[in-house]
Amino acid sequence: MPEGMIGQSPVRVDGRAKVTGTAHYASDMAVPNPAWAFLVTSAIARGRVTEINEAEARQVSGVLDILTHRNMRGEVQDAGFFAGGGYTSTTMRPLEDDRVHHDGEIVAMVLAETYEQAREGAYRLHVHYAEENPAAGFDAEGAELVSAKDASKGSFEDPAVGDADAALATAAVTVEADYATPTQHHNPIELFTTTASWENGRLTILEGSQYVHGLRNGIAAQLGMDPSLVRVESPFIGGAFGSRGSLTQRTALVAVAARRLRRPVKLVATRDQGFTIATYRAETRQHVKLGADKDGKLVALVHEGVEVTSRPDPYKVAGTQTTCRMYACPNIRTKVSILHADRNTPGFMRSPPEVPYMFALESAMDELAVKLGMDPIELRRVNDTMHEPIKGLPYTSRSLMQCFDRGAEAFGWKQRNPEPRSMRDGDWLVGVGCASTIYPTHLGAATARVTLTPNGHARVQTAAHDIGTGTYTVVAQAAAEGLGLPLEKVVVEMGDSELPPAPVSGGSNVTASVCTVVMQACEQIRARLAAAAQDGPLKGRDPATLRLVDGTLRAPDGTAEPIADAMGRASNGAIEISAENIPKGLPPDSLKKLYQGRQALGAGLEGKEVAMAAFGAEFVEVRVHSRTAEVRVPRLLGAFAAGRIVNPRTARSQLMGGLIWGMGGALLEATEIDQRRARYVNDNIAEYLIAVNADVPKVDVLFVEEEDRQVNPLGIKGLGELGNVGTNAAIANAVFHATGKRVRELPIRIESLL
Amino acid sequence: MRPFSYERVPDQAAVRRGVPQSATSRAAPVPTMLLAGGTTLLDLMKLDVLRPERVLDINTLAPKLSAIEADAQGLRLGALARMAAVADDAAVRREFPVVAESLMLAASGQIRNMASLGGNVLQRTRCSYFRDVSYAACNKRNPGSGCAALDGYNRLHAVLGTSEQCIASYPGDFAQALIALDAVVEIEGPQGARRIPFAELHRQPGDRPDVETTLNPGEMIAGFAIPAGPWARRSRYVKVRDRESYAFAAASAAVALDLDGDKVRQARIALGGVATVPWRATAAEAALAGQVLDEASAERAAEAAFRDAKTHGENDYKPELGRRTLVRALLEAKRMEIA
C-alpha cells in the first residue's frame, strides 16, 4: 500500500473550531433582523382541532403572526414520502387541515419579535380539540396490521429460501422465542432548528441536515419553486443519527412564515417537541425460530417482525434483510409486517434495520448455544459462510471469525465459566456475553469539485456533511493523498447545497462514496499535470507513471518537479476538476437521482453479483447487583473489520460511540408511551436516559485488518453504524450469563431482573 | 415563560417583613416565588408550569445562610449552602455520611454546584403529567382536574402516601437523610422565626395535592439543624436507579443505626423514590428495635415498611425493589467501619 494520508490518524481538521466555539451551527448563523417562531403542538394523538382562540396570543407584545391550518391550507405541496422515492419524513402535510394524526403534531406556529415573546404567545394560544380514542401501538384497539409486502405494492419481498418449517420439524435442536425492542429517539444535542430567509425570490434555509441536496429539492417541491432558487446551508451538525436525513414538516412552515413576514424567521424547537416533529426508532416485536443439527449447524431460520408506524406512512426497516444473510442456513423464512397506529412517522435511526433485528437473532443464537452446550463463538464459527444464503452471492470479504478470535483473546473470553450465575464479585453477579455485528456496505453516486491552485493548495467542494463523524477530516485526507499535499494545504467545503451534490449522510456510505469521487478528481488533476510535464525535467517519462508526492510530481526514478512548476506548464491559473461517480453495482440512474436530491444508496447485501458488508464481534462484561438488580457494564470491547480504515482515530470514535450507544440502548433508552393517550411521556433528556460517563468505565476498539478492493477502488467499508448493532444482544446475553435469566425485551431494567 | 418582575431581596429583614410584600413593592401581593439555585424554578417556568409574576432572588442572603457547621450538638446547614459544598465537607462526610451521600448521589455535578439545600428539599415532583401543561388532568397543577398518572405511565410514581388524587413521587434524596436523622427546619417569615421537625414540612397529597408543604405564605426556609447521635456515623444512603449517575431514584433508603454489637438499639430509616413525601419508615424501625440485625430481621423490617404500598401498573415492581433496597442499606450500614 502506498504511503499517504489515507490510513493515518490526523486530528479532526475542524476540531479546534468546534472546541473553541468558532464553528457555527445552523442556528448560530446570524441573519439580519429575524423574527422568531415557536411551535404549538397537539395535546391529543387523534381527533380534530375544533377551535383556535388567538385573541390572548395576539395581544402579547411583539407577536407578529400566527400560522394555523386556517391560513395555511394548501400552502405546502406534497413532495413525496422519502422512503417511497420522495423527500419528506411523512406524507402528513403541515397545517393542512384540522385533523390531528399523532401526539405533538404541529397545530400552530407563533411568530414574534423575540423568542420569549413567541413562546409566551404560544402559551397563550388556546387550541380546543375533539378527541378520538387513539391507538398507541401494539395491543391497542384500532391499530391496523398489514404485511410489508402488501404495503409496498410489490416493491418488497420477504426473503426466503428452502423450506424452513419442514426443516424445523426435524431439527435436532430448536429455539423459539419472542423479542421486543422499544421506541427510541435520537435526541441529538443540537435541537431541531430552521432559519429561513428570502431575497429576490430566492430562499435560503439554514438547518442541520444530513442531506442538504435532498432538503433543497424537497422544499422546492413543497413550495412549487425551481430548486435552483433554494440554497440550504448546514456547515456543522450537532448530532443527527438519522434524525436529519429527510425533510420534516417544520422547514416549509418556517419558509412560508418568512415569506409572509418579509423577513428572516428562526425556529428553535424545544427538546420535547423534537420527540414528535421529527422521526424515531419504532418499537418492534419479533418472533425467531432456529433449528440446528447436534453440532450446531443451522438447518432452519424463521424471523418475523412487526414494526409500528404512523397511520398514513408504510415506513419499515425490515432488518430480516440482514439477519437472513448472517449465517449459512439452507432453509429460511422471514416476514415483516407493519402496524399503523396514531403515531408520528418513524425514520432512520443509527443502523435502523440491524439494531432491533440483530438483537433478536443474536439473542436467539446465544439461546441456541446454551441449548447445545456450545461456546457461542464456536456456534458462529460452524455457521460462518462466505456466501449469503438467500441468493448464494459471495461476500467480497467477511472477517467475522477473525474479529471473534481477536476480540476473544483481548477480552479474556477463555476465563469465562460458561455456567450461568457462576461468577461473582462481592454483592455483584458477573456475566460476560458476545454477539456478532454487521453493517451492509452501502454506496451512493457522488460528485465533487477539486481545485489545485498554482501555489499548491487544494480546495475540495462537495455537498456532503460532517455529522460529527469526521467527514471533513477524511475527505481532506483523501485529497491530500490524491494530490501529494500535506493535510494543512487542503481546504474542504461541505454542507452547502450550492456545492456539487453528494449523497445523504446515512447508511454509513459517505466515506466510501465521497472519498472515491474526490480521488477520481485528484487523478484527473494528476493526469493533466503529467501530460504537461513532457516539456520539463520529467521529459520522456511515461505520464502514467508520474505521481504526486510530497508537493512534487515525481517519476519512479526519483526525478521530481515542484508542483508549482508543473502547474505552470499545465495551466495559466488553477486546475479545477469536477468529477462524478456511480459506484460499481449501482443503477445508471443513481446520478440522476442524486441531482434530484432523492435517496439512492445501493449495493450492500442486496446487490446482484456480490454481497458487501463490514463485520465485527462485540464482547461485554456486566455486573448485576444480587439484591437490587441494577445492571452495570464495566467493560465493552469490539473487534471490527471494515476494509481500509481511512482514519483510525475518527473510526475508533465512531465505533466507541456505537458500543456505548448500544449499551445505552440495551439498558437505558426507551421512549415511554402513555398507552391510553398515545403520547410520549418522558420527552426530555432527564428522563429519557442516555448513558453518562459513569456508565462506561472502559471501552476498547480493535481493528482487524481487511483488504477488499472489490467494494470500491479505495477498499473502504463504512463503519459509522457498525458499532451499535451487536451490543444489545451482547448485553442481554451477558445478563443471562450473570443471572440465569433471559430477558427478551429491551431495555433490560431493574424490574426485568427482580 | 411569561413576563415576571425580578428583584433581589436586600436583606434578611425583608424576608421577615414578609416576602410577598417585601423589597420594592407595597402593592397587593402578587404570585411570588423565591429564587435560589434556580434548578427547579426556572425549568418549570420555562415549561409554563409555574407562573410567578414576581421572582425574588434570595442569593443576596448567601453570606448569612450558607453555614456548614458541625459541633457536639450536631450539624447546622444554611438553606443557601450549595449541595456540592455540603457533600464535599469533610466533617459532614465523617460525622453524617448519609447526608453527604444523599447529596453526592443526587443530580449532576453542575446542578449540585448551583442548587441550594432549601430549594432541594422543596424540589417539585418529576411526574410527567405535572411537568407538561398540555395534560389537562393534574390535581397538583390544576386542583380538581384529575390525575392522568393513575391510568397513565407511572413507572416512577409513588407507592406509599398516595391518594386517589395524586401518586406523584417526591424526587429528592437529601430529604430522606434529614427525616431519618430527625432534623429540624428553621423557618423565617412575616410572623417571625419558627422551628419545626423536618417530618412536618411536607404534606401528603390527600385531597389537596397542590399544597405540598406546611410553609405559610411568605415564609422561607433559613436552615436545617441535624442533632448529633450515636447513629449518625453509622449511616448510609443507598440509591437504586437506572443509570449510574444523574437519575432519580427508582428506590432509595437512608438508614442510620445505633448498634450494640449485632443488636439494634435504634434504627432510623427513610425511603425515597417510592413515596409522595420524604418517608420515615417507622414500622420498619420498630420491627428492628432490640433485634439482631441480619438478613432475616432486615427482611422483616422491609416487609413492614411496604405493608401499605399501593401500586398502579408500571410501578408494580416498586415494593419489591424498595424492600430489597432497604435490606441492602441496612446490611451495608451494619458492615460500615466506624472510626
Coordinates of N, CA and C in Angstrom, one line a residue, chain A residues 4-103:
Chain A
G4 N 0.6 7.3 2.3 CA -0.2 8.5 2.1 C -1.0 8.9 3.3
M5 N -1.9 9.8 3.1 CA -2.7 10.3 4.2 C -3.8 9.3 4.6
I6 N -4.2 8.5 3.6 CA -5.3 7.6 4.0 C -4.7 6.5 4.8
G7 N -5.3 6.2 6.0 CA -4.8 5.3 6.9 C -4.1 5.9 8.1
Q8 N -3.8 7.2 8.0 CA -3.2 7.9 9.1 C -4.3 8.4 10.0
S9 N -3.8 8.9 11.2 CA -4.8 9.4 12.2 C -4.6 10.9 12.6
P10 N -4.7 11.7 11.6 CA -4.7 13.2 11.9 C -5.8 13.5 12.8
V11 N -5.6 14.6 13.6 CA -6.8 15.0 14.5 C -7.8 15.7 13.5
R12 N -9.0 15.9 14.0 CA -10.0 16.5 13.1 C -9.6 17.9 12.7
V13 N -9.8 18.1 11.4 CA -9.4 19.4 10.9 C -10.3 20.5 11.4
D14 N -11.6 20.1 11.9 CA -12.5 21.1 12.4 C -12.5 21.1 13.9
G15 N -11.7 20.3 14.5 CA -11.7 20.1 16.0 C -11.5 21.4 16.7
R16 N -10.5 22.1 16.3 CA -10.2 23.4 17.1 C -11.4 24.3 17.0
A17 N -12.0 24.5 15.8 CA -13.1 25.4 15.6 C -14.3 24.9 16.5
K18 N -14.4 23.6 16.6 CA -15.6 23.2 17.5 C -15.3 23.4 18.9
V19 N -14.1 23.1 19.4 CA -14.0 23.2 20.9 C -13.8 24.6 21.3
T20 N -13.4 25.5 20.3 CA -13.3 26.9 20.7 C -14.6 27.7 20.4
G21 N -15.6 27.0 19.9 CA -16.9 27.7 19.7 C -16.9 28.6 18.4
T22 N -15.9 28.5 17.6 CA -16.0 29.3 16.4 C -16.7 28.5 15.2
A23 N -16.9 27.3 15.4 CA -17.7 26.5 14.4 C -19.2 26.9 14.5
H24 N -19.8 27.5 13.5 CA -21.1 28.0 13.6 C -22.1 26.9 13.1
Y25 N -23.0 26.5 14.0 CA -24.0 25.6 13.6 C -25.2 26.4 13.0
A26 N -26.1 25.7 12.4 CA -27.1 26.4 11.6 C -27.8 27.5 12.4
S27 N -28.2 27.2 13.6 CA -28.9 28.3 14.3 C -28.0 29.3 14.9
D28 N -26.7 29.1 14.8 CA -25.7 30.1 15.3 C -25.5 31.2 14.2
M29 N -25.9 30.8 13.0 CA -25.6 31.7 11.8 C -26.5 33.0 11.9
A30 N -25.9 34.1 11.9 CA -26.7 35.3 12.0 C -27.4 35.7 10.8
V31 N -28.6 36.1 10.9 CA -29.4 36.7 9.8 C -29.9 38.1 10.3
P32 N -30.1 39.0 9.3 CA -30.5 40.3 9.8 C -31.9 40.4 10.3
N33 N -32.1 40.9 11.4 CA -33.5 41.2 11.9 C -34.5 40.0 11.9
P34 N -34.1 38.9 12.5 CA -35.0 37.8 12.4 C -36.3 37.9 13.2
A35 N -37.4 37.4 12.8 CA -38.5 37.1 13.7 C -38.3 35.7 14.2
W36 N -38.9 35.4 15.3 CA -38.8 34.1 16.0 C -40.1 33.3 15.9
A37 N -39.9 32.0 15.7 CA -41.1 31.2 15.7 C -41.1 30.3 16.9
F38 N -42.3 30.0 17.4 CA -42.4 28.9 18.4 C -43.6 28.1 18.0
L39 N -43.4 26.8 18.1 CA -44.4 25.8 17.7 C -45.4 25.6 18.8
V40 N -46.6 25.4 18.4 CA -47.7 24.8 19.3 C -48.0 23.4 18.7
T41 N -47.9 22.4 19.6 CA -48.1 21.1 19.1 C -49.3 20.4 19.8
S42 N -49.9 19.4 19.2 CA -51.2 18.9 19.7 C -51.0 18.2 21.0
A43 N -52.1 18.4 21.8 CA -52.2 17.8 23.1 C -52.9 16.4 23.1
I44 N -53.3 16.0 21.9 CA -54.0 14.8 21.7 C -53.4 14.0 20.6
A45 N -53.6 12.7 20.5 CA -53.0 11.9 19.5 C -53.9 11.7 18.3
R46 N -55.2 11.9 18.5 CA -56.1 11.6 17.4 C -57.4 12.4 17.6
G47 N -57.8 13.0 16.5 CA -59.0 13.8 16.6 C -59.0 15.0 15.7
R48 N -59.7 16.1 16.1 CA -59.7 17.3 15.3 C -59.5 18.5 16.1
V49 N -58.9 19.5 15.5 CA -58.9 20.8 16.1 C -60.2 21.5 15.9
T50 N -60.9 21.8 16.9 CA -62.3 22.4 16.8 C -62.2 23.9 16.8
E51 N -61.3 24.4 17.6 CA -61.3 25.9 17.8 C -59.9 26.3 18.1
I52 N -59.5 27.4 17.5 CA -58.2 28.0 17.9 C -58.5 29.5 18.3
N53 N -58.4 29.8 19.6 CA -58.6 31.1 20.1 C -57.3 31.9 20.1
E54 N -57.2 32.8 19.2 CA -55.9 33.5 19.1 C -55.9 34.9 19.9
A55 N -57.0 35.3 20.4 CA -57.1 36.6 20.9 C -56.0 36.9 22.0
E56 N -55.9 36.1 22.9 CA -54.9 36.3 24.0 C -53.5 36.3 23.5
A57 N -53.2 35.4 22.6 CA -51.9 35.3 22.0 C -51.5 36.5 21.2
R58 N -52.5 37.0 20.4 CA -52.3 38.2 19.6 C -52.0 39.4 20.4
Q59 N -52.5 39.4 21.6 CA -52.2 40.6 22.5 C -50.9 40.6 23.1
V60 N -50.2 39.5 23.0 CA -48.8 39.5 23.6 C -47.9 40.5 22.8
S61 N -47.2 41.3 23.5 CA -46.4 42.3 22.9 C -45.4 41.6 21.9
G62 N -45.3 42.1 20.7 CA -44.3 41.5 19.8 C -44.8 40.4 18.9
V63 N -45.9 39.9 19.2 CA -46.4 38.8 18.3 C -46.8 39.4 17.0
L64 N -46.3 38.7 15.9 CA -46.4 39.2 14.6 C -47.5 38.5 13.7
D65 N -47.5 37.2 13.9 CA -48.3 36.3 13.1 C -48.5 35.0 13.7
I66 N -49.6 34.4 13.4 CA -49.9 33.0 13.9 C -50.3 32.2 12.7
L67 N -49.6 31.1 12.4 CA -49.9 30.2 11.4 C -50.7 29.0 11.9
T68 N -51.9 28.8 11.3 CA -52.6 27.6 11.7 C -53.2 27.0 10.4
H69 N -53.9 25.9 10.5 CA -54.5 25.3 9.3 C -55.4 26.2 8.6
R70 N -55.9 27.2 9.4 CA -56.9 28.1 8.8 C -56.3 29.1 7.7
N71 N -55.1 29.4 8.0 CA -54.4 30.3 6.9 C -53.3 29.6 6.2
M72 N -53.1 28.3 6.4 CA -52.0 27.6 5.8 C -52.5 26.6 4.8
R73 N -53.7 26.2 4.8 CA -54.2 25.1 3.9 C -53.8 25.4 2.5
G74 N -53.2 24.3 1.9 CA -52.8 24.4 0.5 C -51.5 25.1 0.3
E75 N -50.8 25.7 1.3 CA -49.6 26.4 1.1 C -48.4 25.4 0.8
V76 N -48.5 24.2 1.4 CA -47.3 23.3 1.3 C -47.8 22.1 0.5
Q77 N -47.1 21.9 -0.6 CA -47.5 20.8 -1.5 C -46.9 19.5 -1.1
D78 N -47.4 18.4 -1.6 CA -46.9 17.1 -1.3 C -45.6 16.9 -2.0
A79 N -44.5 16.5 -1.3 CA -43.2 16.3 -2.0 C -42.8 14.9 -2.0
G80 N -43.7 14.0 -1.6 CA -43.5 12.6 -1.6 C -42.7 12.1 -0.4
F81 N -43.1 10.9 0.1 CA -42.5 10.2 1.2 C -41.1 9.8 0.9
F82 N -40.1 10.1 1.8 CA -38.7 9.8 1.4 C -38.5 8.4 1.2
A83 N -39.2 7.5 1.9 CA -39.0 6.1 1.8 C -39.6 5.5 0.5
G84 N -40.4 6.4 -0.2 CA -41.0 6.0 -1.4 C -40.4 6.7 -2.6
G85 N -39.2 7.3 -2.4 CA -38.6 8.0 -3.5 C -38.8 9.5 -3.5
G86 N -39.5 10.0 -2.5 CA -39.7 11.5 -2.4 C -38.7 12.1 -1.4
Y87 N -39.3 13.1 -0.7 CA -38.4 13.9 0.1 C -38.8 14.0 1.6
T88 N -40.0 13.9 1.9 CA -40.5 14.3 3.3 C -40.5 13.1 4.2
S89 N -40.3 13.4 5.5 CA -40.3 12.3 6.5 C -41.6 11.7 6.8
T90 N -42.7 12.4 6.3 CA -44.0 11.9 6.4 C -44.9 12.5 5.3
T91 N -45.9 11.8 4.9 CA -46.8 12.3 3.9 C -47.8 13.3 4.5
M92 N -47.8 13.4 5.9 CA -48.7 14.4 6.5 C -48.2 15.8 6.2
R93 N -49.0 16.6 5.6 CA -48.6 17.9 5.2 C -48.8 18.9 6.4
P94 N -47.9 19.8 6.6 CA -48.0 20.6 7.8 C -49.2 21.6 7.7
L95 N -50.0 21.7 8.8 CA -51.1 22.6 8.9 C -52.0 22.6 7.7
E96 N -52.2 21.3 7.2 CA -53.0 21.2 6.0 C -54.5 21.2 6.3
D97 N -54.9 20.6 7.5 CA -56.3 20.6 7.8 C -56.4 20.5 9.4
D98 N -57.7 20.3 9.8 CA -57.9 20.3 11.3 C -57.7 18.9 11.9
R99 N -57.3 18.0 11.1 CA -57.1 16.6 11.6 C -55.8 16.5 12.4
V100 N -55.9 15.8 13.5 CA -54.7 15.5 14.4 C -54.4 14.1 14.2
H101 N -53.1 13.8 13.7 CA -52.7 12.4 13.4 C -51.9 11.8 14.5
H102 N -51.3 12.6 15.4 CA -50.5 12.0 16.4 C -50.2 13.0 17.5
D103 N -49.7 12.5 18.6 CA -49.3 13.4 19.7 C -48.2 14.4 19.2

